[in-house]
GROMACS .gro file of C-alpha atoms in nm:
model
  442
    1UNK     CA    1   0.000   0.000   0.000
    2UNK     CA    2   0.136   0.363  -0.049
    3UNK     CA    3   0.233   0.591   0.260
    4UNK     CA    4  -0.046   0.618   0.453
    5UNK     CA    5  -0.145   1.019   0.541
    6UNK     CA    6  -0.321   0.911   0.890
    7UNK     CA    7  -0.293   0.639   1.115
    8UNK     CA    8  -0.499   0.456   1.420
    9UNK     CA    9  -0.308   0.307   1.654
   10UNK     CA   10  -0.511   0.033   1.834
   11UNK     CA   11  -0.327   0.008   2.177
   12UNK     CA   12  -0.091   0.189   2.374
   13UNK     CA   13   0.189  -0.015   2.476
   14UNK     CA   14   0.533  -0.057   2.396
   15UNK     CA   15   0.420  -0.195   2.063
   16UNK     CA   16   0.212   0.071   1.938
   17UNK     CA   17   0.389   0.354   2.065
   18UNK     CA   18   0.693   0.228   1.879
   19UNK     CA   19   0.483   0.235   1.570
   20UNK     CA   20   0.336   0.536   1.594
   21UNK     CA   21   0.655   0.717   1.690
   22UNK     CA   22   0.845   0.600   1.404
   23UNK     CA   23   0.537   0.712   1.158
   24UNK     CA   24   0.486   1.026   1.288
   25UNK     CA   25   0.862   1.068   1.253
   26UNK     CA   26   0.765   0.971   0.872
   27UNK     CA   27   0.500   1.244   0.878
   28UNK     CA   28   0.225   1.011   0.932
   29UNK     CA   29  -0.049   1.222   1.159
   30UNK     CA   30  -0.106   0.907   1.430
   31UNK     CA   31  -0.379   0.847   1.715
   32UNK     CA   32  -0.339   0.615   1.971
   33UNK     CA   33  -0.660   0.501   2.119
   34UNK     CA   34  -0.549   0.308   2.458
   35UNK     CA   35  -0.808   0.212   2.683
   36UNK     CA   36  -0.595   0.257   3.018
   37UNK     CA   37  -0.562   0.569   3.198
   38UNK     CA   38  -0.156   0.570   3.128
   39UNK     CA   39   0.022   0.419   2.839
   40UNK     CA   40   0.299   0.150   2.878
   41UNK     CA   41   0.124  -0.146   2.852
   42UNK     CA   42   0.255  -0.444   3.038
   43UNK     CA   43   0.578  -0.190   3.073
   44UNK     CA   44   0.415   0.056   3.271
   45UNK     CA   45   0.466   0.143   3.634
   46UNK     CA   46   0.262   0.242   3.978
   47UNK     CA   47   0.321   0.433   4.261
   48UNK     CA   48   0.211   0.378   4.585
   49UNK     CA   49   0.309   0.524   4.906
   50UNK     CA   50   0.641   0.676   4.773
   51UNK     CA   51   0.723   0.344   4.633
   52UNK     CA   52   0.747   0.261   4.224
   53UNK     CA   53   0.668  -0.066   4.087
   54UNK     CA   54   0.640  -0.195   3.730
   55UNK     CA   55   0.380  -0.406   3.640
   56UNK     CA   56   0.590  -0.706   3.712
   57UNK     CA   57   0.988  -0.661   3.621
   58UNK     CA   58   1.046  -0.589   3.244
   59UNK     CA   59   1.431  -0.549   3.146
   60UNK     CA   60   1.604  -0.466   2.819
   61UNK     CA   61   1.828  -0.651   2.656
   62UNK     CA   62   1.912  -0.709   2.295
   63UNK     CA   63   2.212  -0.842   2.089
   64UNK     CA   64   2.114  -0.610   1.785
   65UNK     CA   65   2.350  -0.289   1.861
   66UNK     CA   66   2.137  -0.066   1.679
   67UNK     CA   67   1.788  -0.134   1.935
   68UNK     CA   68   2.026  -0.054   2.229
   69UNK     CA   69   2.113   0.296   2.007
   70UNK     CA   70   1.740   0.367   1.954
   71UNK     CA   71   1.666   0.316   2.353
   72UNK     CA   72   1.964   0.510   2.413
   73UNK     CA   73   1.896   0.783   2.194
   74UNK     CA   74   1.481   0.834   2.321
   75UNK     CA   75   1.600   0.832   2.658
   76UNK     CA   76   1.893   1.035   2.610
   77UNK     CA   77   2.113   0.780   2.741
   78UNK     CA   78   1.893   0.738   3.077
   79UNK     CA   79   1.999   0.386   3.115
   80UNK     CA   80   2.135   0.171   3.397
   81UNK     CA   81   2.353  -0.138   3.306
   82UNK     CA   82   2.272  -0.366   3.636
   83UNK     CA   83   2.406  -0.714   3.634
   84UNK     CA   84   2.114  -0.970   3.644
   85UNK     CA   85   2.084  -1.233   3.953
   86UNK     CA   86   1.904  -1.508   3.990
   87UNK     CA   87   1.763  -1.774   4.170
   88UNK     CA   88   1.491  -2.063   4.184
   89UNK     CA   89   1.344  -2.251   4.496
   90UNK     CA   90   1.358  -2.592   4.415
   91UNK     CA   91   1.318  -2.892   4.702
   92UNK     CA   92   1.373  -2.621   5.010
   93UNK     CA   93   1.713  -2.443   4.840
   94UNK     CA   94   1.783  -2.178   4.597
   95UNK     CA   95   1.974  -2.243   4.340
   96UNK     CA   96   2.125  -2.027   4.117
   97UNK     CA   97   1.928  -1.946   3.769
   98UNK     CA   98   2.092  -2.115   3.605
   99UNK     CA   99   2.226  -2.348   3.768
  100UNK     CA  100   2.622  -2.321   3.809
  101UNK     CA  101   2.785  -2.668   3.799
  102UNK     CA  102   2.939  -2.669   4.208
  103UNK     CA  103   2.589  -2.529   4.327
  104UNK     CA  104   2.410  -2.812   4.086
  105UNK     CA  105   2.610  -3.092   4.214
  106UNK     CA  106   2.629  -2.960   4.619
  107UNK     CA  107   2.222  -2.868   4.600
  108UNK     CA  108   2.098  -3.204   4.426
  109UNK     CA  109   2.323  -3.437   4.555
  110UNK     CA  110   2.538  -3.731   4.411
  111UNK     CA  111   2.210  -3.966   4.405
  112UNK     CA  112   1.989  -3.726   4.243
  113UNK     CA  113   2.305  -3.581   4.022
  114UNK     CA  114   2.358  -3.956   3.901
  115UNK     CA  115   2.021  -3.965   3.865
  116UNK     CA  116   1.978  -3.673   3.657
  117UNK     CA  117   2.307  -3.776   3.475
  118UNK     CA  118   2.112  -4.141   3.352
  119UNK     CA  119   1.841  -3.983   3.264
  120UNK     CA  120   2.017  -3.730   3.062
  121UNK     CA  121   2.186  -3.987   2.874
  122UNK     CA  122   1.917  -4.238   2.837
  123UNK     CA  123   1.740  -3.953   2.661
  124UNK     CA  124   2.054  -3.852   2.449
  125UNK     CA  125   2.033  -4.219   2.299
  126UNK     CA  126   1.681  -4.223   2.260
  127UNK     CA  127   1.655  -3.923   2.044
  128UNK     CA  128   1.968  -3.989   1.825
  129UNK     CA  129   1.763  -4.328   1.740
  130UNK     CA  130   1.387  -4.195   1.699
  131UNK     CA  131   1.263  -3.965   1.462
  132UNK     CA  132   0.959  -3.845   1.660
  133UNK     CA  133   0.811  -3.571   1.677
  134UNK     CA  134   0.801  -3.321   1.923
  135UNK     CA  135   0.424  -3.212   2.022
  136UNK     CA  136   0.419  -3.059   2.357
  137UNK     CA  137   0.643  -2.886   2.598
  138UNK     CA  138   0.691  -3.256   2.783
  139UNK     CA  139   0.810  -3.393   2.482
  140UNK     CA  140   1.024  -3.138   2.418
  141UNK     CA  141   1.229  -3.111   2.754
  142UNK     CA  142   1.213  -3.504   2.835
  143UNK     CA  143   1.366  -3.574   2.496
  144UNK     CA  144   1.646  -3.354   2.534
  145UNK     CA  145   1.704  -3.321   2.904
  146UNK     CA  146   1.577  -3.691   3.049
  147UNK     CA  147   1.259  -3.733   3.295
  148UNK     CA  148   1.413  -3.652   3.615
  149UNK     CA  149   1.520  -3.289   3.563
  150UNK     CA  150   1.175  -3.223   3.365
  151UNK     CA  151   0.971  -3.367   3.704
  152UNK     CA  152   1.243  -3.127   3.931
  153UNK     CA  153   1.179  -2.797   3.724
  154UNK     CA  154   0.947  -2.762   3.386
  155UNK     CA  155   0.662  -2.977   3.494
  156UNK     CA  156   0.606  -2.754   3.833
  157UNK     CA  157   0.703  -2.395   3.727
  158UNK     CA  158   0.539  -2.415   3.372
  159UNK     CA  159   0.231  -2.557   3.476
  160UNK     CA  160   0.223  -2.322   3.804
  161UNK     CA  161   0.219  -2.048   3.491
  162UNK     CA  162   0.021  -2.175   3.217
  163UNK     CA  163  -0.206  -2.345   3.443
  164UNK     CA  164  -0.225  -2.650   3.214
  165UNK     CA  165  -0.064  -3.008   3.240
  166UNK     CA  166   0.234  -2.973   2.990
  167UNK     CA  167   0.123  -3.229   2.753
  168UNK     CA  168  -0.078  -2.988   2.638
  169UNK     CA  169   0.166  -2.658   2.642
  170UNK     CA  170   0.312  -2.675   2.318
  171UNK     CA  171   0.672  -2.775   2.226
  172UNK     CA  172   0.694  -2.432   1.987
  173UNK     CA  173   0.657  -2.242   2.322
  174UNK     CA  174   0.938  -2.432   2.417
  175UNK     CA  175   1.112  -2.344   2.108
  176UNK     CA  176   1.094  -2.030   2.081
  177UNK     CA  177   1.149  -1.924   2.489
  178UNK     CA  178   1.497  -2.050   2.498
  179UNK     CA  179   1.584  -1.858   2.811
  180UNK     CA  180   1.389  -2.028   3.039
  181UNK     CA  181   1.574  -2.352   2.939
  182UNK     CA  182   1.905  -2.233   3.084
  183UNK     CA  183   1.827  -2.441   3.428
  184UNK     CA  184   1.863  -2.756   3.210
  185UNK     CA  185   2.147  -2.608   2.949
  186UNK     CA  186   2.332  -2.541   3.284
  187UNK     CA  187   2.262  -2.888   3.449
  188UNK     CA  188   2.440  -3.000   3.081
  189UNK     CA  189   2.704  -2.798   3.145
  190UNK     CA  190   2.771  -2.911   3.483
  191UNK     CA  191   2.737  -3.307   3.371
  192UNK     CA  192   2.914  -3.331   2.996
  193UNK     CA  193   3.091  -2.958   3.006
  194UNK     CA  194   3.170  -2.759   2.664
  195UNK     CA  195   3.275  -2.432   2.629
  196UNK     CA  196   2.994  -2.333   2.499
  197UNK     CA  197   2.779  -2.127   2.774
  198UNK     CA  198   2.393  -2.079   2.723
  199UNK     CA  199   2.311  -1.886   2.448
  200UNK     CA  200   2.023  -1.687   2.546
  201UNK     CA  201   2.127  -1.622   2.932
  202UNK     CA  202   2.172  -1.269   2.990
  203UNK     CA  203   2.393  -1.143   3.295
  204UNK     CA  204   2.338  -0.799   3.267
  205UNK     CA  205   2.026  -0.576   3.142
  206UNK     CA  206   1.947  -0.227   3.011
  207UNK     CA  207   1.722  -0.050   3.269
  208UNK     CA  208   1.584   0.315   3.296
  209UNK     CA  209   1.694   0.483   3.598
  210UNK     CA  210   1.312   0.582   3.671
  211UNK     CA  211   1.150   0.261   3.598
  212UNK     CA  212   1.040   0.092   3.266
  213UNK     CA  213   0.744   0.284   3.225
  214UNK     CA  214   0.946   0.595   3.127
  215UNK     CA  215   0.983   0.435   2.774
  216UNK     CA  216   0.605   0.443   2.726
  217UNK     CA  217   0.638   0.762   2.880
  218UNK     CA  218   0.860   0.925   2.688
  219UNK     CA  219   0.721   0.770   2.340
  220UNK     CA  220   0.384   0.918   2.396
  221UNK     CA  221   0.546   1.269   2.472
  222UNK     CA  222   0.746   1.270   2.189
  223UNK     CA  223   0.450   1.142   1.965
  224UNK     CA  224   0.250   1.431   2.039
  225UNK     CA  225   0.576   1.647   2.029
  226UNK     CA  226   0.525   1.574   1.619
  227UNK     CA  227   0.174   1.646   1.627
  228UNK     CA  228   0.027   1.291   1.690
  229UNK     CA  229  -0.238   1.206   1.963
  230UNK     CA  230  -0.190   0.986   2.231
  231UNK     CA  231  -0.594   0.940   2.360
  232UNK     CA  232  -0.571   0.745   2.729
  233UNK     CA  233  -0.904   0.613   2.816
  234UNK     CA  234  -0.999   0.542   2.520
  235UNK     CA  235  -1.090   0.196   2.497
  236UNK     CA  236  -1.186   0.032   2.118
  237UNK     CA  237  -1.542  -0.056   2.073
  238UNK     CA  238  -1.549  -0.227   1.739
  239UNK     CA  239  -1.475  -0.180   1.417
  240UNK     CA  240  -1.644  -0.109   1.067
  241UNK     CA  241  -1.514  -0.267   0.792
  242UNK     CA  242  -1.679  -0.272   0.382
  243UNK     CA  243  -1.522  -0.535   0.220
  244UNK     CA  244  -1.193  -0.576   0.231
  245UNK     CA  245  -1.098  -0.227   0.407
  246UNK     CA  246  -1.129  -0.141   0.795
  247UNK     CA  247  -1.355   0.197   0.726
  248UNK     CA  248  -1.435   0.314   1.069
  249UNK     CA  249  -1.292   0.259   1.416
  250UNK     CA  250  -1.564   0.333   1.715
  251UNK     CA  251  -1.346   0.394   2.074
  252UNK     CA  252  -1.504   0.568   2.380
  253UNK     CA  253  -1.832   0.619   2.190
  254UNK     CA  254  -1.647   0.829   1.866
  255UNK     CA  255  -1.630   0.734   1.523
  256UNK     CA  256  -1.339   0.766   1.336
  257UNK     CA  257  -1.219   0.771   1.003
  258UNK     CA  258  -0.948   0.484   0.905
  259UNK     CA  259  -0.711   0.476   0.643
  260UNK     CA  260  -0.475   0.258   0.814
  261UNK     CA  261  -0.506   0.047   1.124
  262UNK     CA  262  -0.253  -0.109   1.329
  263UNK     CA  263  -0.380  -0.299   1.643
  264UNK     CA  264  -0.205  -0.476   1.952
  265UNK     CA  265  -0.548  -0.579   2.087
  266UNK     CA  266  -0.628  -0.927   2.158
  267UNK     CA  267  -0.647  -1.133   1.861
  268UNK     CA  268  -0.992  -1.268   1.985
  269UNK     CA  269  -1.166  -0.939   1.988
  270UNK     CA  270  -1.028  -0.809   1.689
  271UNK     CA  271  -1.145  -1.154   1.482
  272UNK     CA  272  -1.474  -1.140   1.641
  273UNK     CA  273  -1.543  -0.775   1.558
  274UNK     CA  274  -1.381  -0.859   1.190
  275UNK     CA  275  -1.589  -1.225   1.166
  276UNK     CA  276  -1.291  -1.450   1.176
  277UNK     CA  277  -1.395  -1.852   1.241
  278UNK     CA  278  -1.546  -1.882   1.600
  279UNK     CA  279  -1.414  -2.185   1.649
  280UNK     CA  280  -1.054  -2.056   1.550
  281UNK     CA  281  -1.097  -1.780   1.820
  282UNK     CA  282  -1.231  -1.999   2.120
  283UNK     CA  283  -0.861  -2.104   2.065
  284UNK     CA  284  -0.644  -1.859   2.123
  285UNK     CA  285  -0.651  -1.749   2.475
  286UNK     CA  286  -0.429  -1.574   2.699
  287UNK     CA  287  -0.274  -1.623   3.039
  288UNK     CA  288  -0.361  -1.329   3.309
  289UNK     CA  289  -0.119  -1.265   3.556
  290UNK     CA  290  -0.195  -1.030   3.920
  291UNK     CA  291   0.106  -0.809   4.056
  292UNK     CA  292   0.136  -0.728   4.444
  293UNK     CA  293   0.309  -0.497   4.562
  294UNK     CA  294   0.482  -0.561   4.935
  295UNK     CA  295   0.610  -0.250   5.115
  296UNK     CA  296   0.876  -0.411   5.369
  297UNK     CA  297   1.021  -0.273   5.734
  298UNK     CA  298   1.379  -0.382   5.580
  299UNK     CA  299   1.632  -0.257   5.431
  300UNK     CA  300   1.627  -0.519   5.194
  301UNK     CA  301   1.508  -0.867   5.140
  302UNK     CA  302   1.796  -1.019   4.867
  303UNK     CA  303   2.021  -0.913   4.640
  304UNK     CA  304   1.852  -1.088   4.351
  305UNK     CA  305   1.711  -0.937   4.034
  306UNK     CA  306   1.436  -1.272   4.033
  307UNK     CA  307   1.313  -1.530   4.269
  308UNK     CA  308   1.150  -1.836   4.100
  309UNK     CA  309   0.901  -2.046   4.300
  310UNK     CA  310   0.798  -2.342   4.081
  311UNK     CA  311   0.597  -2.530   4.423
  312UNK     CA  312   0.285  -2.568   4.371
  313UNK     CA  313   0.121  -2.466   4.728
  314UNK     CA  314   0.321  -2.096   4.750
  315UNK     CA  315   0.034  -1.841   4.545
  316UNK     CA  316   0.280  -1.646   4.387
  317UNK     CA  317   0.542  -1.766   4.100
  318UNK     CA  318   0.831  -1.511   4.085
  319UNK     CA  319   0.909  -1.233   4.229
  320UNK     CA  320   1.172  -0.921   4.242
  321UNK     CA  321   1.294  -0.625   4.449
  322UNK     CA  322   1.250  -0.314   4.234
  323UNK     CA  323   1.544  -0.120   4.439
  324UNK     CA  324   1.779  -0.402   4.301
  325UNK     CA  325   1.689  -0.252   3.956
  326UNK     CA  326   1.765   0.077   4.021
  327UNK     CA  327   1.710   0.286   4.378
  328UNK     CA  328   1.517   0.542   4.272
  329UNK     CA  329   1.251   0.285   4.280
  330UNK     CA  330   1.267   0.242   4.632
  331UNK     CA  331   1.036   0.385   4.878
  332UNK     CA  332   1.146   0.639   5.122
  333UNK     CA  333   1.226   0.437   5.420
  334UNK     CA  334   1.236   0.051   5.378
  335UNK     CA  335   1.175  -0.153   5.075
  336UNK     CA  336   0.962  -0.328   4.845
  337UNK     CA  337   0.916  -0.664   4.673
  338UNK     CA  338   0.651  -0.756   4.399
  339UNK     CA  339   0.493  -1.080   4.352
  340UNK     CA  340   0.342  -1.243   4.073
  341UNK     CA  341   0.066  -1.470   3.988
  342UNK     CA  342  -0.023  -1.650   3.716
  343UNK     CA  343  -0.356  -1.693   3.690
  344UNK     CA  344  -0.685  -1.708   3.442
  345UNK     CA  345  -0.940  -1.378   3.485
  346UNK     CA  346  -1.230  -1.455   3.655
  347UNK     CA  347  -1.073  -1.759   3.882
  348UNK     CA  348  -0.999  -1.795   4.256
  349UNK     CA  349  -0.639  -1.640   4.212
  350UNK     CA  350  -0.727  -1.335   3.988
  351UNK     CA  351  -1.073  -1.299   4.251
  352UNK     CA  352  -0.895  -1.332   4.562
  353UNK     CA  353  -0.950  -1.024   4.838
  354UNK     CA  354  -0.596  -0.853   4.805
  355UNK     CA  355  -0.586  -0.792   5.206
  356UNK     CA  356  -0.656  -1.156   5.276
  357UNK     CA  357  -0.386  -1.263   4.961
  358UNK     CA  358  -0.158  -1.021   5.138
  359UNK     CA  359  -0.184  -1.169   5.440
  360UNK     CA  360  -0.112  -1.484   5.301
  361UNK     CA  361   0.189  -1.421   5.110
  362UNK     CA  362   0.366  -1.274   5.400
  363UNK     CA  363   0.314  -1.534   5.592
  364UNK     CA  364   0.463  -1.779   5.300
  365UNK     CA  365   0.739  -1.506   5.298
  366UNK     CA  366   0.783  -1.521   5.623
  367UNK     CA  367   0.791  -1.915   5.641
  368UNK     CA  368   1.068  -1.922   5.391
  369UNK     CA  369   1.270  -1.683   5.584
  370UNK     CA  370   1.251  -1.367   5.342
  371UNK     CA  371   1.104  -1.135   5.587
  372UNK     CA  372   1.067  -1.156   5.950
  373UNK     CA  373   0.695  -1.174   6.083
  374UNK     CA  374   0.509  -0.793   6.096
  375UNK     CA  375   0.754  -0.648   5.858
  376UNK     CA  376   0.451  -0.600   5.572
  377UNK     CA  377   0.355  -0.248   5.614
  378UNK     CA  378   0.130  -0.238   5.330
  379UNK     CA  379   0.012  -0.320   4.927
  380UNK     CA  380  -0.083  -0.255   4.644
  381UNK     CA  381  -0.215  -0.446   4.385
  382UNK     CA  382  -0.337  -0.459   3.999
  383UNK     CA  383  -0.411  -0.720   3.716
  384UNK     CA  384  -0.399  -0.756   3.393
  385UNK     CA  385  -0.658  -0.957   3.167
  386UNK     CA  386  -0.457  -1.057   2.854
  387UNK     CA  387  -0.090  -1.102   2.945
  388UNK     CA  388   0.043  -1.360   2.774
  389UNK     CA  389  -0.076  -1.599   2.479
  390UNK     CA  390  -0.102  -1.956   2.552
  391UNK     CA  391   0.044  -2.162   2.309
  392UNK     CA  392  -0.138  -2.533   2.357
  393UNK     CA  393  -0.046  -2.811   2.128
  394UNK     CA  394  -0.233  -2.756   1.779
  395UNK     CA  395  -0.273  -2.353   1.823
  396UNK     CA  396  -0.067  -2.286   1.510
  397UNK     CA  397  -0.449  -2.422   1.284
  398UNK     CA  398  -0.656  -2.197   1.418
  399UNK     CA  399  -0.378  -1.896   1.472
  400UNK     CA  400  -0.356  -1.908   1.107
  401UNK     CA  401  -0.736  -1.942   1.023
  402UNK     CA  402  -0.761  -1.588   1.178
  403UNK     CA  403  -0.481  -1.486   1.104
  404UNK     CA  404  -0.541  -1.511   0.751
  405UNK     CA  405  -0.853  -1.409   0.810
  406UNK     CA  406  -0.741  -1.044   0.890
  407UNK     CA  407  -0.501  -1.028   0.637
  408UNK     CA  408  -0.745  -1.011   0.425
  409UNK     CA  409  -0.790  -0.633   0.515
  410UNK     CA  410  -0.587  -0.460   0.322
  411UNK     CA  411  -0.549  -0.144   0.569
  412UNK     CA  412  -0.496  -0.385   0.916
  413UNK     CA  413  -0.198  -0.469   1.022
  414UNK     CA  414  -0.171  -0.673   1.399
  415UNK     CA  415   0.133  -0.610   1.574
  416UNK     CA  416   0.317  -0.697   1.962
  417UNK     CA  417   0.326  -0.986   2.170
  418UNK     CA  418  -0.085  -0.954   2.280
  419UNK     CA  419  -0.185  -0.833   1.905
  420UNK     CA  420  -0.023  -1.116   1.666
  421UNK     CA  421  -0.040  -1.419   1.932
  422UNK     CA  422   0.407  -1.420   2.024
  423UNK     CA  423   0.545  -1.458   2.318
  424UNK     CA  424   0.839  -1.188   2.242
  425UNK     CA  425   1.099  -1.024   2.477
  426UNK     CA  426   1.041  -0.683   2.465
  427UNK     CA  427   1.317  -0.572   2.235
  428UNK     CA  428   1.147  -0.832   1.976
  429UNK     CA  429   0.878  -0.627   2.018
  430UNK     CA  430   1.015  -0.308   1.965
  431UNK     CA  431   1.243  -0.452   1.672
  432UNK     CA  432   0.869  -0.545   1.515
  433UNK     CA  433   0.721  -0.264   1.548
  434UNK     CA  434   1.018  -0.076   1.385
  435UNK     CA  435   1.022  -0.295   1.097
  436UNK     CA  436   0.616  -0.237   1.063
  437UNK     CA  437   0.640   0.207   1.080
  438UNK     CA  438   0.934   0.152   0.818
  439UNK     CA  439   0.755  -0.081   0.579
  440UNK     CA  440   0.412   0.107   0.542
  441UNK     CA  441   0.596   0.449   0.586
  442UNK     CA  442   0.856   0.378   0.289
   0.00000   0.00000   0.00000
């Protein structure tokens, strides 16, 4: 299509503001139409009683030189390197994430080691001599990493997150989210060592000084710096479409005109306002996960950038310390920690009465000797509805049925990790989105 004169932006995270800063750069005149009162997205943060939080921890990192120079340049350079720590509660002990080959070998012991070891080989051999394929996530990691160390790790922490046994998760998620195999790339290390370290394991991450949310921040400012619109509370109603164009966009009650439309909404509402196959929507669905926010009578609780808690009976599934991403995230006296919770919206976890979840989780905190009892001096909490796509074992039919279905507009483009169904890291999102302004703005 040729350069577009307007734009609607459907969304107003990381995604969208990318594209619509980098069109209205172009001289496309751009409205974003985001349905939360601030703009950020997931990468947004909160205050709360002096304290700042991001909705959960989002860092930066990239091995493209030139993403790093775009973040550097709209922040003007606002960026704190801070080495990444971390560490995963497995049987009673944390281990480090991942797993180092003196703290593997001293935390499992020689039985389960030797254990572990057999397994790892017996699964070695069997691959090398079958040709199947891999369906789900268990296939995936028991094929390549044995039985054992799949029943110690995956199995808890990835259905604790997906909420779904993982014969069912699919092996693409797998695929595709190499970073959370390091655990089992490290075990590998520590039982046949190369000199090859994990390839996706980042010690160190890019990290504004005044939380993530200054990137959303700053995008919208600029955006409207060139003369585009950055509408918060604003949320999309439907959309009018005449054949094979997107005509009209209705948010907050107003029509307006479209000439082109890029959206980072959820794939199922944008299908069902745009009649892609039901049963191709019922689907896709995403994972919701609830943030709370802990502000602690400590100075500090660790020196970690993440806790991972795969067990099943502790509520929450990770958690970090914002002042160990950069102090001016701490509150004035004290500290903070956020937890997070994977959960579906509308079930017991994402209903739960915060005070009463509170309660709980310092109690669990205090249990597993983070805090000492009556340090919790009080939260905050929030949700969010459509965090994360859930990749089951068959999605890739029906993701393509709609898909394909919207592609048949010739003025729609989907874009982000909510808006075309990926799981990305954040500068994969960002690299997208760049890629998108430049191709419709050429």
């Amino acid at each position: 299509m040729a350069k577009p004169k307007t734009a609607l932006i459907l969304g107003g995270g990381l995604a969208g503001l990318t594209c619509a800063y980098e069109l209205a750069r172009a001289g496309v005149a751009v409205t974003v139409l985001e349905k939360e009162a601030t703009v950020g997205g997931l990468a947004r943060n909160f205050q709360h009683d002096g304290g700042k939080f991001d909705l959960g921890g989002h860092r930066f990192f990239t091995d493209q030189p030139e993403l790093l120079a775009w973040l550097r340049e709209l922040l003007a350079d606002d960026l704190l390197e801070v080495p990444r720590k971390s560490r995963i509660r497995l049987h009673g002990r944390y281990f480090d994430y991942p797993l180092r080959a003196i703290n593997a070998l001293s935390g499992f012991g020689l039985r389960e080691t030797a254990r572990i070891l057999a397994d790892f080989s017996l699964a070695a051999m069997q691959r090398a001599l079958s040709g199947a394929q891999d369906l789900s996530l268990e296939d995936w990691v028991t094929r390549r990493f044995g039985r054992r160390l799949y029943e110690i790790y995956f199995q808890p922490y990835s259905q604790k997150t997906w909420g779904l046994p993982c014969d069912q998760i699919s092996a693409v998620w797998a695929a595709q989210r190499i970073q959370l195999l390091g655990l089992a790339d490290a075990v590998r290390q520590a039982l046949a060592p190369t000199r090859r370290a994990p390839k996706t394991y980042a010690e160190k991450f890019w990290y504004p000084t005044q939380g993530i949310g200054v990137i959303g921040e700053t995008l919208a400012a600029k955006i409207e710096q060139l003369g585009g619109r950055v509408l918060t509370a604003t949320p999309v109603q439907r959309l009018v479409a005449h054949r094979d164009r997107i005509v009209e966009v209705v948010a907050a009650g107003e029509a307006r005109a479209a000439e082109l439309v890029i959206s980072t909404m959820p794939l199922p509402v944008l299908g069902g306002w745009l009649g892609a196959p039901a049963a191709a929507l019922a689907r896709l669905r995403y994972r919701a996960v609830r943030c709370l926010y802990l502000l602690l009578d400590r100075e500090r609780v660790t020196d970690d950038t993440w806790l991972y808690f795969p067990e099943a009976e502790l509520p929450f599934g990770r958690s970090h310390e914002p002042r160990n991403w950069a102090p001016a995230l701490a509150p004035p006296t004290g500290t903070s920690l956020v937890l997070e919770f994977f959960c579906n919206e509308g079930d017991e976890l994402w209903s739960r009465d915060e005070d009463e979840l509170a309660t709980r989780c310092a109690a669990d905190l205090t249990r597993l000797g983070l805090i000492e009892h009556g340090e919790m001096r009080g939260h905050h909490g929030a949700r969010v509805a459509d965090a994360y796509p859930v990749f089951t074992v068959g999605f890739q039919r029906p993701l393509k049925a709609v898909s394909d279905h919207l592609a048949s507009f010739a003025n729609l483009r989907v874009l982000g990790r909510t808006g075309a169904y990926r799981y990305d890291n954040m500068d994969q999102v960002i690299d997208a989105a760049l890629v998108l302004a430049r191709e419709v703005a050429r």
